[in-house]
PDB file of C-alpha atoms and ligand atoms in Angstrom:
ATOM      1  CA  UNK A   1     -14.628  -3.086  20.041  1.00 95.00           C
ATOM      2  CA  UNK A   2     -11.654  -2.824  17.681  1.00 98.00           C
ATOM      3  CA  UNK A   3     -12.315  -1.362  14.245  1.00 98.00           C
ATOM      4  CA  UNK A   4      -9.998  -1.281  11.240  1.00 99.00           C
ATOM      5  CA  UNK A   5     -10.756   1.027   8.335  1.00 99.00           C
ATOM      6  CA  UNK A   6      -9.004   0.448   5.036  1.00 99.00           C
ATOM      7  CA  UNK A   7      -9.674   3.360   2.699  1.00 99.00           C
ATOM      8  CA  UNK A   8      -9.228   2.770  -1.016  1.00 98.00           C
ATOM      9  CA  UNK A   9      -8.188   6.406  -1.404  1.00 98.00           C
ATOM     10  CA  UNK A  10      -5.643   8.720   0.186  1.00 98.00           C
ATOM     11  CA  UNK A  11      -7.893  11.705   0.797  1.00 98.00           C
ATOM     12  CA  UNK A  12     -10.566  12.535   3.344  1.00 98.00           C
ATOM     13  CA  UNK A  13     -13.515  13.210   1.049  1.00 98.00           C
ATOM     14  CA  UNK A  14     -17.103  11.974   1.099  1.00 98.00           C
ATOM     15  CA  UNK A  15     -16.158   8.304   1.281  1.00 98.00           C
ATOM     16  CA  UNK A  16     -13.771   8.726   4.170  1.00 98.00           C
ATOM     17  CA  UNK A  17     -16.395  10.784   6.029  1.00 98.00           C
ATOM     18  CA  UNK A  18     -19.001   8.045   5.544  1.00 98.00           C
ATOM     19  CA  UNK A  19     -16.632   5.364   6.876  1.00 98.00           C
ATOM     20  CA  UNK A  20     -15.395   7.582   9.686  1.00 98.00           C
ATOM     21  CA  UNK A  21     -18.919   8.473  10.828  1.00 98.00           C
ATOM     22  CA  UNK A  22     -19.644   4.784  11.185  1.00 98.00           C
ATOM     23  CA  UNK A  23     -16.338   3.903  12.902  1.00 98.00           C
ATOM     24  CA  UNK A  24     -16.827   6.672  15.459  1.00 98.00           C
ATOM     25  CA  UNK A  25     -20.263   5.354  16.333  1.00 98.00           C
ATOM     26  CA  UNK A  26     -18.872   1.875  16.872  1.00 98.00           C
ATOM     27  CA  UNK A  27     -15.957   2.583  19.156  1.00 98.00           C
ATOM     28  CA  UNK A  28     -13.580   5.138  20.661  1.00 98.00           C
ATOM     29  CA  UNK A  29     -10.858   6.813  18.578  1.00 98.00           C
ATOM     30  CA  UNK A  30      -8.049   4.808  20.184  1.00 98.00           C
ATOM     31  CA  UNK A  31      -9.674   1.575  19.005  1.00 98.00           C
ATOM     32  CA  UNK A  32      -9.820   2.680  15.376  1.00 98.00           C
ATOM     33  CA  UNK A  33      -6.862   1.730  13.167  1.00 98.00           C
ATOM     34  CA  UNK A  34      -6.871   3.317   9.786  1.00 98.00           C
ATOM     35  CA  UNK A  35      -5.035   2.789   6.511  1.00 99.00           C
ATOM     36  CA  UNK A  36      -5.069   4.759   3.294  1.00 99.00           C
ATOM     37  CA  UNK A  37      -4.366   3.295  -0.125  1.00 98.00           C
ATOM     38  CA  UNK A  38      -2.106   3.756  -1.993  1.00 98.00           C
ATOM     39  CA  UNK A  39      -0.261   5.687   0.768  1.00 98.00           C
ATOM     40  CA  UNK A  40       0.095   2.633   3.020  1.00 98.00           C
ATOM     41  CA  UNK A  41       0.224  -0.047   0.358  1.00 98.00           C
ATOM     42  CA  UNK A  42       0.733   0.635  -3.319  1.00 98.00           C
ATOM     43  CA  UNK A  43       2.047  -2.553  -4.912  1.00 98.00           C
ATOM     44  CA  UNK A  44       0.374  -4.526  -7.648  1.00 98.00           C
ATOM     45  CA  UNK A  45       0.240  -8.298  -7.516  1.00 98.00           C
ATOM     46  CA  UNK A  46       2.930  -9.535  -9.903  1.00 98.00           C
ATOM     47  CA  UNK A  47       1.313 -12.942 -10.393  1.00 98.00           C
ATOM     48  CA  UNK A  48       4.217 -15.005  -9.055  1.00 98.00           C
ATOM     49  CA  UNK A  49       1.635 -17.226  -7.253  1.00 97.00           C
ATOM     50  CA  UNK A  50       4.131 -17.947  -4.468  1.00 97.00           C
ATOM     51  CA  UNK A  51       1.479 -16.988  -1.883  1.00 98.00           C
ATOM     52  CA  UNK A  52      -0.694 -19.827  -3.188  1.00 97.00           C
ATOM     53  CA  UNK A  53       1.910 -22.479  -3.813  1.00 96.00           C
ATOM     54  CA  UNK A  54       4.476 -21.809  -1.050  1.00 96.00           C
ATOM     55  CA  UNK A  55       3.544 -19.272   1.637  1.00 97.00           C
ATOM     56  CA  UNK A  56       2.142 -15.745   1.913  1.00 98.00           C
ATOM     57  CA  UNK A  57       5.512 -14.809   3.404  1.00 98.00           C
ATOM     58  CA  UNK A  58       7.086 -15.457  -0.013  1.00 98.00           C
ATOM     59  CA  UNK A  59       5.074 -12.595  -1.568  1.00 98.00           C
ATOM     60  CA  UNK A  60       7.559  -9.904  -2.674  1.00 98.00           C
ATOM     61  CA  UNK A  61       5.319  -7.335  -0.940  1.00 98.00           C
ATOM     62  CA  UNK A  62       4.872  -9.295   2.298  1.00 98.00           C
ATOM     63  CA  UNK A  63       6.763  -6.847   4.564  1.00 98.00           C
ATOM     64  CA  UNK A  64       4.556  -3.959   3.475  1.00 98.00           C
ATOM     65  CA  UNK A  65       1.339  -5.950   3.526  1.00 98.00           C
ATOM     66  CA  UNK A  66       1.873  -7.630   6.878  1.00 98.00           C
ATOM     67  CA  UNK A  67       1.118  -4.651   9.205  1.00 98.00           C
ATOM     68  CA  UNK A  68      -2.242  -4.172   7.484  1.00 98.00           C
ATOM     69  CA  UNK A  69      -2.968  -7.910   7.684  1.00 98.00           C
ATOM     70  CA  UNK A  70      -2.213  -7.877  11.415  1.00 98.00           C
ATOM     71  CA  UNK A  71      -4.569  -4.947  12.012  1.00 98.00           C
ATOM     72  CA  UNK A  72      -7.321  -6.622   9.979  1.00 98.00           C
ATOM     73  CA  UNK A  73      -6.889  -9.833  11.985  1.00 98.00           C
ATOM     74  CA  UNK A  74      -7.015  -7.957  15.294  1.00 98.00           C
ATOM     75  CA  UNK A  75     -10.216  -6.058  14.465  1.00 98.00           C
ATOM     76  CA  UNK A  76     -13.746  -7.041  15.441  1.00 97.00           C
ATOM     77  CA  UNK A  77     -15.175  -4.956  12.613  1.00 98.00           C
ATOM     78  CA  UNK A  78     -13.534  -4.401   9.218  1.00 98.00           C
ATOM     79  CA  UNK A  79     -14.615  -1.331   7.272  1.00 99.00           C
ATOM     80  CA  UNK A  80     -13.509  -1.074   3.635  1.00 99.00           C
ATOM     81  CA  UNK A  81     -14.212   2.197   1.868  1.00 99.00           C
ATOM     82  CA  UNK A  82     -13.905   3.281  -1.743  1.00 99.00           C
ATOM     83  CA  UNK A  83     -15.248   6.081  -3.889  1.00 98.00           C
ATOM     84  CA  UNK A  84     -16.859   4.790  -7.062  1.00 98.00           C
ATOM     85  CA  UNK A  85     -14.432   5.074  -9.937  1.00 98.00           C
ATOM     86  CA  UNK A  86     -15.989   4.150 -13.280  1.00 98.00           C
ATOM     87  CA  UNK A  87     -18.607   1.982 -11.582  1.00 98.00           C
ATOM     88  CA  UNK A  88     -16.162   0.012  -9.435  1.00 98.00           C
ATOM     89  CA  UNK A  89     -13.912   0.328  -6.410  1.00 99.00           C
ATOM     90  CA  UNK A  90     -10.647   2.197  -6.869  1.00 99.00           C
ATOM     91  CA  UNK A  91      -7.645   0.494  -8.434  1.00 98.00           C
ATOM     92  CA  UNK A  92      -5.778   0.958  -5.133  1.00 98.00           C
ATOM     93  CA  UNK A  93      -8.403  -1.039  -3.245  1.00 99.00           C
ATOM     94  CA  UNK A  94      -8.482  -3.755  -5.885  1.00 98.00           C
ATOM     95  CA  UNK A  95      -4.656  -3.982  -5.937  1.00 98.00           C
ATOM     96  CA  UNK A  96      -4.651  -4.447  -2.146  1.00 99.00           C
ATOM     97  CA  UNK A  97      -7.421  -7.062  -2.228  1.00 99.00           C
ATOM     98  CA  UNK A  98      -5.576  -8.996  -4.955  1.00 98.00           C
ATOM     99  CA  UNK A  99      -2.832  -9.644  -2.404  1.00 98.00           C
ATOM    100  CA  UNK A 100      -5.174 -11.803  -0.315  1.00 98.00           C
ATOM    101  CA  UNK A 101      -6.119 -14.444  -2.865  1.00 98.00           C
ATOM    102  CA  UNK A 102      -4.335 -17.018  -0.682  1.00 98.00           C
ATOM    103  CA  UNK A 103      -6.749 -16.230   2.152  1.00 98.00           C
ATOM    104  CA  UNK A 104      -9.856 -17.185   0.217  1.00 98.00           C
ATOM    105  CA  UNK A 105     -11.891 -20.070   1.601  1.00 97.00           C
ATOM    106  CA  UNK A 106     -10.685 -22.425  -1.102  1.00 96.00           C
ATOM    107  CA  UNK A 107      -7.049 -21.824  -0.113  1.00 96.00           C
ATOM    108  CA  UNK A 108      -5.954 -20.898   3.438  1.00 97.00           C
ATOM    109  CA  UNK A 109      -8.676 -18.925   5.216  1.00 98.00           C
ATOM    110  CA  UNK A 110      -7.833 -17.231   8.513  1.00 98.00           C
ATOM    111  CA  UNK A 111      -9.906 -18.626  11.404  1.00 97.00           C
ATOM    112  CA  UNK A 112     -10.336 -15.203  13.001  1.00 97.00           C
ATOM    113  CA  UNK A 113     -12.505 -14.104  10.063  1.00 97.00           C
ATOM    114  CA  UNK A 114     -15.393 -16.265  11.259  1.00 97.00           C
ATOM    115  CA  UNK A 115     -16.061 -14.051  14.264  1.00 95.00           C
ATOM    116  CA  UNK A 116     -15.905 -10.694  12.509  1.00 97.00           C
ATOM    117  CA  UNK A 117     -18.407  -8.302  11.021  1.00 97.00           C
ATOM    118  CA  UNK A 118     -17.605  -6.046   8.080  1.00 98.00           C
ATOM    119  CA  UNK A 119     -19.004  -3.050   6.251  1.00 98.00           C
ATOM    120  CA  UNK A 120     -18.278  -1.961   2.696  1.00 99.00           C
ATOM    121  CA  UNK A 121     -18.711   1.759   2.158  1.00 99.00           C
ATOM    122  CA  UNK A 122     -18.825   3.634  -1.120  1.00 98.00           C
ATOM    123  CA  UNK A 123     -19.964   6.995  -2.379  1.00 98.00           C
ATOM    124  CA  UNK A 124     -20.601   8.138  -5.942  1.00 98.00           C
ATOM    125  CA  UNK A 125     -21.674  11.341  -7.585  1.00 98.00           C
ATOM    126  CA  UNK A 126     -24.679   9.443  -8.922  1.00 97.00           C
ATOM    127  CA  UNK A 127     -24.408   5.697  -9.463  1.00 98.00           C
ATOM    128  CA  UNK A 128     -22.203   2.635  -9.186  1.00 98.00           C
ATOM    129  CA  UNK A 129     -22.228   2.021  -5.411  1.00 98.00           C
ATOM    130  CA  UNK A 130     -23.699  -1.451  -5.854  1.00 98.00           C
ATOM    131  CA  UNK A 131     -20.912  -2.713  -8.113  1.00 98.00           C
ATOM    132  CA  UNK A 132     -18.161  -0.922  -6.161  1.00 98.00           C
ATOM    133  CA  UNK A 133     -19.423  -2.418  -2.905  1.00 98.00           C
ATOM    134  CA  UNK A 134     -19.646  -5.840  -4.519  1.00 98.00           C
ATOM    135  CA  UNK A 135     -15.951  -5.604  -5.481  1.00 98.00           C
ATOM    136  CA  UNK A 136     -15.065  -5.292  -1.798  1.00 99.00           C
ATOM    137  CA  UNK A 137     -17.788  -7.569  -0.444  1.00 98.00           C
ATOM    138  CA  UNK A 138     -16.705 -10.480  -2.655  1.00 98.00           C
ATOM    139  CA  UNK A 139     -13.299 -10.597  -0.966  1.00 98.00           C
ATOM    140  CA  UNK A 140     -14.670 -10.297   2.572  1.00 98.00           C
ATOM    141  CA  UNK A 141     -17.191 -13.002   1.863  1.00 98.00           C
ATOM    142  CA  UNK A 142     -14.568 -15.369   0.427  1.00 98.00           C
ATOM    143  CA  UNK A 143     -12.302 -14.601   3.396  1.00 98.00           C
ATOM    144  CA  UNK A 144     -15.092 -16.149   5.471  1.00 97.00           C
ATOM    145  CA  UNK A 145     -16.538 -13.039   7.161  1.00 97.00           C
ATOM    146  CA  UNK A 146     -20.083 -14.138   8.045  1.00 96.00           C
ATOM    147  CA  UNK A 147     -21.783 -10.758   8.345  1.00 96.00           C
ATOM    148  CA  UNK A 148     -21.142  -8.041   5.760  1.00 97.00           C
ATOM    149  CA  UNK A 149     -23.193  -4.851   5.532  1.00 98.00           C
ATOM    150  CA  UNK A 150     -23.224  -2.415   2.620  1.00 98.00           C
ATOM    151  CA  UNK A 151     -23.419   1.344   2.841  1.00 98.00           C
ATOM    152  CA  UNK A 152     -23.627   3.082  -0.508  1.00 98.00           C
ATOM    153  CA  UNK A 153     -24.471   6.763  -0.889  1.00 98.00           C
ATOM    154  CA  UNK A 154     -25.054   8.907  -3.948  1.00 98.00           C
ATOM    155  CA  UNK A 155     -23.715  12.231  -2.676  1.00 98.00           C
ATOM    156  CA  UNK A 156     -24.571  14.112  -5.916  1.00 98.00           C
ATOM    157  CA  UNK A 157     -21.269  15.969  -5.667  1.00 96.00           C
ATOM    158  CA  UNK A 158     -17.572  15.467  -6.263  1.00 97.00           C
ATOM    159  CA  UNK A 159     -16.379  17.052  -3.024  1.00 97.00           C
ATOM    160  CA  UNK A 160     -17.542  16.614   0.586  1.00 98.00           C
ATOM    161  CA  UNK A 161     -17.714  20.379   1.143  1.00 98.00           C
ATOM    162  CA  UNK A 162     -20.347  20.649  -1.548  1.00 98.00           C
ATOM    163  CA  UNK A 163     -22.537  17.800  -0.294  1.00 98.00           C
ATOM    164  CA  UNK A 164     -25.980  19.023   0.833  1.00 98.00           C
ATOM    165  CA  UNK A 165     -26.699  19.029   4.568  1.00 98.00           C
ATOM    166  CA  UNK A 166     -29.739  16.814   3.992  1.00 98.00           C
ATOM    167  CA  UNK A 167     -27.502  14.077   2.515  1.00 98.00           C
ATOM    168  CA  UNK A 168     -24.999  14.417   5.385  1.00 98.00           C
ATOM    169  CA  UNK A 169     -27.826  14.158   7.922  1.00 98.00           C
ATOM    170  CA  UNK A 170     -29.211  11.081   6.186  1.00 98.00           C
ATOM    171  CA  UNK A 171     -25.742   9.498   6.294  1.00 98.00           C
ATOM    172  CA  UNK A 172     -25.565  10.285   9.989  1.00 98.00           C
ATOM    173  CA  UNK A 173     -28.882   8.509  10.586  1.00 98.00           C
ATOM    174  CA  UNK A 174     -27.941   5.504   8.452  1.00 98.00           C
ATOM    175  CA  UNK A 175     -24.570   5.066  10.166  1.00 98.00           C
ATOM    176  CA  UNK A 176     -26.247   5.352  13.595  1.00 98.00           C
ATOM    177  CA  UNK A 177     -28.738   2.613  12.674  1.00 98.00           C
ATOM    178  CA  UNK A 178     -26.016   0.386  11.268  1.00 98.00           C
ATOM    179  CA  UNK A 179     -23.704   0.884  14.271  1.00 98.00           C
ATOM    180  CA  UNK A 180     -26.551  -0.108  16.591  1.00 98.00           C
ATOM    181  CA  UNK A 181     -27.135  -3.281  14.585  1.00 97.00           C
ATOM    182  CA  UNK A 182     -23.438  -4.220  14.606  1.00 97.00           C
ATOM    183  CA  UNK A 183     -23.042  -3.584  18.335  1.00 97.00           C
ATOM    184  CA  UNK A 184     -26.166  -5.528  19.261  1.00 96.00           C
ATOM    185  CA  UNK A 185     -25.251  -8.464  17.035  1.00 92.00           C
ATOM    186  CA  UNK A 186     -22.007  -8.909  19.026  1.00 80.00           C
ATOM    187  CA  UNK A 187     -19.009 -11.088  18.345  1.00 75.00           C
ATOM    188  CA  UNK A 188     -19.828 -14.741  17.844  1.00 83.00           C
ATOM    189  CA  UNK A 189     -18.252 -17.414  15.713  1.00 88.00           C
ATOM    190  CA  UNK A 190     -20.451 -18.201  12.754  1.00 93.00           C
ATOM    191  CA  UNK A 191     -20.346 -19.000   9.034  1.00 95.00           C
ATOM    192  CA  UNK A 192     -22.583 -18.081   6.144  1.00 94.00           C
ATOM    193  CA  UNK A 193     -24.417 -20.798   4.223  1.00 95.00           C
ATOM    194  CA  UNK A 194     -22.078 -20.236   1.258  1.00 94.00           C
ATOM    195  CA  UNK A 195     -19.005 -20.675   3.488  1.00 95.00           C
ATOM    196  CA  UNK A 196     -20.357 -23.917   4.939  1.00 96.00           C
ATOM    197  CA  UNK A 197     -21.005 -25.439   1.503  1.00 96.00           C
ATOM    198  CA  UNK A 198     -17.623 -24.317   0.167  1.00 94.00           C
ATOM    199  CA  UNK A 199     -15.864 -25.541   3.281  1.00 94.00           C
ATOM    200  CA  UNK A 200     -17.441 -28.964   2.996  1.00 95.00           C
ATOM    201  CA  UNK A 201     -16.407 -29.298  -0.667  1.00 95.00           C
ATOM    202  CA  UNK A 202     -12.862 -28.067  -0.011  1.00 94.00           C
ATOM    203  CA  UNK A 203     -12.407 -30.340   2.989  1.00 95.00           C
ATOM    204  CA  UNK A 204     -12.935 -33.318   0.635  1.00 94.00           C
ATOM    205  CA  UNK A 205     -10.592 -31.902  -2.005  1.00 93.00           C
ATOM    206  CA  UNK A 206      -7.810 -31.011   0.464  1.00 93.00           C
ATOM    207  CA  UNK A 207      -8.095 -34.363   2.237  1.00 90.00           C
ATOM    208  CA  UNK A 208      -6.974 -36.013  -0.961  1.00 85.00           C
ATOM    209  CA  UNK A 209      -4.424 -33.407  -2.075  1.00 78.00           C
ATOM    210  CA  UNK A 210      -0.675 -33.869  -1.913  1.00 72.00           C
ATOM    211  CA  UNK A 211       1.508 -31.795   0.408  1.00 71.00           C
ATOM    212  CA  UNK A 212       0.807 -28.398  -1.203  1.00 90.00           C
ATOM    213  CA  UNK A 213       0.611 -25.316   1.058  1.00 95.00           C
ATOM    214  CA  UNK A 214      -3.195 -25.415   1.093  1.00 95.00           C
ATOM    215  CA  UNK A 215      -3.517 -29.157   1.742  1.00 94.00           C
ATOM    216  CA  UNK A 216      -1.008 -29.073   4.614  1.00 94.00           C
ATOM    217  CA  UNK A 217      -2.812 -26.093   6.152  1.00 96.00           C
ATOM    218  CA  UNK A 218      -6.206 -27.793   6.043  1.00 96.00           C
ATOM    219  CA  UNK A 219      -4.848 -31.005   7.500  1.00 94.00           C
ATOM    220  CA  UNK A 220      -2.986 -29.181  10.316  1.00 95.00           C
ATOM    221  CA  UNK A 221      -6.165 -27.324  11.249  1.00 96.00           C
ATOM    222  CA  UNK A 222      -8.093 -30.586  11.344  1.00 96.00           C
ATOM    223  CA  UNK A 223     -10.516 -29.240   8.735  1.00 96.00           C
ATOM    224  CA  UNK A 224     -10.122 -32.349   6.563  1.00 95.00           C
ATOM    225  CA  UNK A 225     -11.286 -34.477   9.477  1.00 93.00           C
ATOM    226  CA  UNK A 226     -14.440 -32.625  10.481  1.00 93.00           C
ATOM    227  CA  UNK A 227     -13.225 -29.628  12.539  1.00 95.00           C
ATOM    228  CA  UNK A 228     -14.640 -26.256  11.556  1.00 95.00           C
ATOM    229  CA  UNK A 229     -13.246 -22.773  12.325  1.00 95.00           C
ATOM    230  CA  UNK A 230     -16.658 -21.416  13.346  1.00 96.00           C
ATOM    231  CA  UNK A 231     -17.347 -24.145  15.900  1.00 92.00           C
ATOM    232  CA  UNK A 232     -16.272 -23.860  19.526  1.00 75.00           C
ATOM    233  CA  UNK A 233     -13.673 -26.432  20.611  1.00 69.00           C
ATOM    234  CA  UNK A 234     -15.184 -29.022  22.956  1.00 60.00           C
TER     235      UNK A 234
HETATM  236  C1  FMN B   1     -11.895   8.621 -11.795  1.00 81.56           C
HETATM  237  C2  FMN B   1     -13.267   8.862 -11.275  1.00 81.56           C
HETATM  238  C3  FMN B   1     -14.314   8.066 -11.693  1.00 81.56           C
HETATM  239  C4  FMN B   1     -15.595   8.269 -11.204  1.00 81.56           C
HETATM  240  N1  FMN B   1     -16.606   7.425 -11.607  1.00 81.56           N
HETATM  241  C5  FMN B   1     -17.865   7.622 -11.142  1.00 81.56           C
HETATM  242  C6  FMN B   1     -18.925   6.753 -11.542  1.00 81.56           C
HETATM  243  O1  FMN B   1     -18.742   5.761 -12.244  1.00 81.56           O
HETATM  244  N2  FMN B   1     -20.171   7.026 -11.084  1.00 81.56           N
HETATM  245  C7  FMN B   1     -20.427   8.116 -10.274  1.00 81.56           C
HETATM  246  O2  FMN B   1     -21.567   8.344  -9.945  1.00 81.56           O
HETATM  247  N3  FMN B   1     -19.430   8.924  -9.850  1.00 81.56           N
HETATM  248  C8  FMN B   1     -18.155   8.707 -10.266  1.00 81.56           C
HETATM  249  N4  FMN B   1     -17.136   9.510  -9.824  1.00 81.56           N
HETATM  250  C9  FMN B   1     -17.412  10.517  -8.779  1.00 81.56           C
HETATM  251  C10 FMN B   1     -17.084  10.007  -7.378  1.00 81.56           C
HETATM  252  O3  FMN B   1     -17.421   8.657  -7.223  1.00 81.56           O
HETATM  253  C11 FMN B   1     -17.821  10.769  -6.292  1.00 81.56           C
HETATM  254  O4  FMN B   1     -17.617  12.133  -6.427  1.00 81.56           O
HETATM  255  C12 FMN B   1     -17.424  10.284  -4.908  1.00 81.56           C
HETATM  256  O5  FMN B   1     -18.376  10.738  -3.974  1.00 81.56           O
HETATM  257  C13 FMN B   1     -16.041  10.812  -4.528  1.00 81.56           C
HETATM  258  O6  FMN B   1     -15.722  10.400  -3.226  1.00 81.56           O
HETATM  259  P1  FMN B   1     -14.524  11.079  -2.414  1.00 81.56           P
HETATM  260  O7  FMN B   1     -14.997  12.466  -2.040  1.00 81.56           O
HETATM  261  O8  FMN B   1     -14.341  10.209  -1.252  1.00 81.56           O
HETATM  262  O9  FMN B   1     -13.364  11.116  -3.340  1.00 81.56           O
HETATM  263  C14 FMN B   1     -15.841   9.317 -10.284  1.00 81.56           C
HETATM  264  C15 FMN B   1     -14.783  10.127  -9.857  1.00 81.56           C
HETATM  265  C16 FMN B   1     -13.509   9.898 -10.337  1.00 81.56           C
HETATM  266  C17 FMN B   1     -12.379  10.765  -9.842  1.00 81.56           C
END
């Protein structure tokens, strides 16, 4: 099982440990690919909208983004981690996610997403895991990932070294339970109810659209004439 971990922070604190504990229970070290933000990607979307209107390759940050995109596409499980910063994910994580607007279901979703599972991981000193995890989950869900788990932990500390053993042990148990669930669920093509509804609506819209990047993509995939990325080819 291939796992990609994209950390919304550069350091190996509580959040990294939570994500790493889970990744290690899912697969062997050589099958884990890891990125740190902003170290591995630090650009902000400049709003040129070329990714939407022309091609993702026209993004001024394409060369730097592409290796991360490739690793995400190759993974069976995507883990996104972020410490809670003022009740949300970090700016680095948000800046990276902004670069994938073109991949949302309404634009040009990647077919591979429909057979992946994902986990959003956050830690906070006290509160804000729900909203930080939602920041990351929203993107994964609109990319088409059918199964997304959340792992939020209030570590009651600002550094991993100071986190109580009881909290670390609880995290160990929770990651073990989650890893078991992910492994047993396996890799199958599927789509959430929300994706199916959105896909149906967009297939009608793109069928009638002119030759924009999105319309051409949908027509080439056959999605405007009934094909679906989560269905096996007959
Ligand atoms: C800029 C900043 C904002 C933070 N905002 C919150 C917050 O809104 N709620 C909270 O409980 N903790 C907040 N914290 C604390 C961290 O979320 C918490 O210590 C987290 O476990 C740190 O994870 P790390 O060790 O991976 O960096 C904040 C920390 C920083 C540096």
